[in-house]
Amino acid sequence: MAIATLTAFWAVSLMFVVTPGADWAYAIAAGLRHRTVLPAVGGLLAGHLAATAVVAAGVAALVTRTPLVLTALTAVGAAYLVWLGVGMLTRPPAPQADTEQAAGSWLRQAAKGAGVSGLNPKVFLLFLALLPQFTDPDAAWPLPVQIMALGLAHVASCAVVYTGVGMGARRVLRARPAAARVVSRVSGAVMISLGGVLLAGQLIT
């Protein structure tokens, strides 16, 4: 794969990653609630890797040709975002002391992060719309390998940005409980709005 193609995709992908959305909201919540953001960010990355694997396997194209399946996946993802957003509004996370957390807590954070990104239809459709434009059927690399390489470049950007967002939220807001609650509620509202827009789009169509 040409370095120029990989770089061009990375630039487009980075624009998506630095735009606040559900992943940002979850990273901020993890930064305020937990001692470390790494399990939550790891979960988010796992969701993006799963989306990459689905596209590379050709499953994504099959799903988009089956309107009922695509509608069901979108509805489930949207409902999950709304559920998380309501939780953040009703129970806004506050900065916690640097105390040890059980491994089970880390697993729950990772699982929730994977759900946030893996069930986010925006991520799925973005991969489906973007990735084919940066692949070359005549290239030396097989098409699935090209897609995985592009996906890994995207995940690398996610790792840097989401870790920075989570750690930055913790460091900036840990001494400002009132501001932390406001940011948490705004993050919850973002999740609810995204979920609502996705649900409304399905009802309209």
XYZ file of C-alpha atoms in Angstrom:
205
model
C 0.000 0.000 0.000
C 1.332 3.425 -0.953
C 2.421 5.627 1.937
C 0.600 8.560 0.324
C -2.701 6.651 0.415
C -2.208 5.638 4.033
C -1.320 9.222 4.983
C -4.347 10.637 3.179
C -6.670 8.225 4.967
C -5.012 8.975 8.299
C -5.651 12.718 7.808
C -9.336 12.137 7.049
C -9.637 9.654 9.909
C -8.002 12.073 12.341
C -10.609 14.717 11.528
C -13.280 12.214 12.554
C -11.440 11.227 15.743
C -10.886 14.792 17.005
C -14.573 15.648 16.521
C -16.346 15.264 19.893
C -18.949 12.545 19.987
C -19.969 9.460 21.935
C -16.382 8.166 22.241
C -15.240 11.504 23.657
C -18.137 11.535 26.097
C -17.258 8.089 27.398
C -13.540 8.900 27.647
C -14.349 12.030 29.668
C -16.660 10.070 31.970
C -13.971 7.430 32.491
C -11.399 10.099 33.271
C -13.629 11.544 35.972
C -14.897 8.298 37.454
C -11.918 5.945 37.407
C -8.295 5.893 38.516
C -7.088 5.152 34.988
C -8.685 5.635 31.578
C -6.779 2.783 29.937
C -9.449 0.057 30.350
C -12.150 2.361 28.965
C -9.974 3.510 26.065
C -8.972 -0.091 25.414
C -12.645 -0.958 25.099
C -13.234 1.898 22.668
C -10.308 0.713 20.562
C -11.631 -2.853 20.612
C -14.902 -1.584 19.160
C -13.088 0.187 16.326
C -10.967 -2.897 15.657
C -14.115 -5.013 15.500
C -15.633 -2.596 12.965
C -12.439 -2.820 10.891
C -12.533 -6.609 10.970
C -16.191 -6.632 9.936
C -15.463 -4.411 6.933
C -12.371 -6.430 5.999
C -14.388 -9.629 6.085
C -16.973 -8.176 3.732
C -19.765 -8.518 6.283
C -20.463 -4.788 6.290
C -21.344 -4.685 2.615
C -23.678 -7.647 3.092
C -25.407 -5.946 6.035
C -25.979 -2.727 4.105
C -27.748 -4.734 1.404
C -30.148 -6.072 4.059
C -32.193 -3.040 5.199
C -33.901 -4.853 8.093
C -30.599 -5.944 9.646
C -29.063 -2.501 9.205
C -32.133 -0.876 10.777
C -32.009 -3.265 13.737
C -28.291 -2.653 14.331
C -28.784 1.096 14.126
C -31.716 0.992 16.555
C -29.778 -1.117 19.072
C -26.746 1.171 18.874
C -28.860 4.308 19.196
C -30.779 2.918 22.174
C -27.488 1.997 23.873
C -26.162 5.540 23.439
C -29.380 6.988 24.854
C -29.215 4.618 27.843
C -25.616 5.633 28.598
C -26.474 9.307 28.178
C -29.404 9.100 30.592
C -27.110 7.432 33.115
C -24.584 10.246 32.818
C -27.301 12.866 33.266
C -28.862 11.228 36.323
C -25.577 10.048 37.885
C -22.856 12.414 36.645
C -19.405 11.024 37.456
C -17.173 13.014 39.767
C -13.375 12.898 40.063
C -12.359 9.985 42.270
C -9.358 9.581 44.513
C -6.460 7.484 43.237
C -7.619 4.230 44.780
C -7.083 0.718 43.474
C -9.887 -0.801 41.433
C -10.756 -4.437 40.976
C -10.019 -6.217 37.722
C -13.755 -6.765 37.326
C -14.233 -3.018 37.236
C -11.644 -2.771 34.465
C -13.463 -5.435 32.479
C -16.777 -3.601 32.851
C -15.166 -0.360 31.679
C -13.637 -2.102 28.670
C -16.896 -3.864 27.808
C -18.838 -0.616 28.028
C -16.260 1.156 25.864
C -16.459 -1.586 23.249
C -20.223 -1.167 23.260
C -20.003 2.600 22.839
C -17.797 2.388 19.748
C -18.761 -1.034 18.430
C -22.510 -0.334 18.538
C -22.153 3.199 17.242
C -23.656 3.087 13.725
C -21.739 6.255 12.898
C -18.451 4.351 13.240
C -19.732 1.415 11.192
C -21.048 3.578 8.361
C -17.948 5.773 8.401
C -15.751 2.738 7.835
C -18.028 1.517 5.082
C -18.047 4.902 3.328
C -14.386 5.848 3.832
C -12.333 2.700 3.582
C -13.252 1.651 0.016
C -12.148 5.046 -1.297
C -8.595 4.424 -0.088
C -8.191 0.862 -1.321
C -6.897 -0.369 -4.670
C -8.116 -3.728 -6.017
C -5.057 -3.882 -8.282
C -2.524 -3.296 -5.504
C -0.052 -5.967 -4.389
C -1.734 -6.223 -0.982
C -5.041 -8.134 -0.832
C -8.058 -5.917 -0.208
C -8.715 -7.219 3.338
C -5.080 -6.528 4.266
C -5.367 -2.969 2.929
C -8.538 -2.411 4.979
C -6.877 -3.753 8.141
C -3.853 -1.497 7.601
C -6.097 1.551 7.210
C -8.142 0.486 10.217
C -5.034 0.151 12.376
C -3.959 3.665 11.396
C -7.385 4.897 12.509
C -7.189 2.970 15.789
C -3.744 4.437 16.507
C -5.214 7.949 16.213
C -8.089 6.932 18.473
C -5.655 5.631 21.097
C -3.739 8.893 21.290
C -6.737 11.239 21.174
C -9.053 9.348 23.525
C -6.321 8.756 26.097
C -5.488 12.457 26.006
C -9.153 13.425 26.342
C -9.726 11.125 29.329
C -6.548 12.084 31.165
C -7.028 15.756 30.367
C -10.570 15.698 31.763
C -9.324 14.121 34.976
C -6.446 16.540 35.483
C -8.360 19.691 34.567
C -11.654 18.898 36.290
C -10.640 16.851 39.353
C -10.296 20.035 41.438
C -13.490 21.542 39.998
C -16.415 19.285 41.002
C -19.049 21.723 39.750
C -17.391 22.032 36.341
C -16.960 18.251 36.214
C -20.690 17.763 36.756
C -21.489 20.240 33.979
C -19.109 18.532 31.544
C -20.554 15.131 32.471
C -24.098 16.297 31.852
C -23.096 17.860 28.537
C -21.440 14.559 27.571
C -24.612 12.712 28.531
C -26.686 15.122 26.463
C -24.376 14.521 23.482
C -24.928 10.767 23.743
C -28.697 11.182 24.015
C -28.743 13.580 21.061
C -26.703 11.243 18.865
C -28.903 8.316 19.788
C -32.059 10.351 19.222
C -30.926 11.524 15.789
C -30.110 7.958 14.756
C -33.469 6.666 16.018
C -35.328 9.507 14.327
C -33.533 8.781 11.064
C -34.694 5.186 11.205
C -38.295 6.203 11.925
C -38.304 8.724 9.076
C -36.899 6.239 6.573
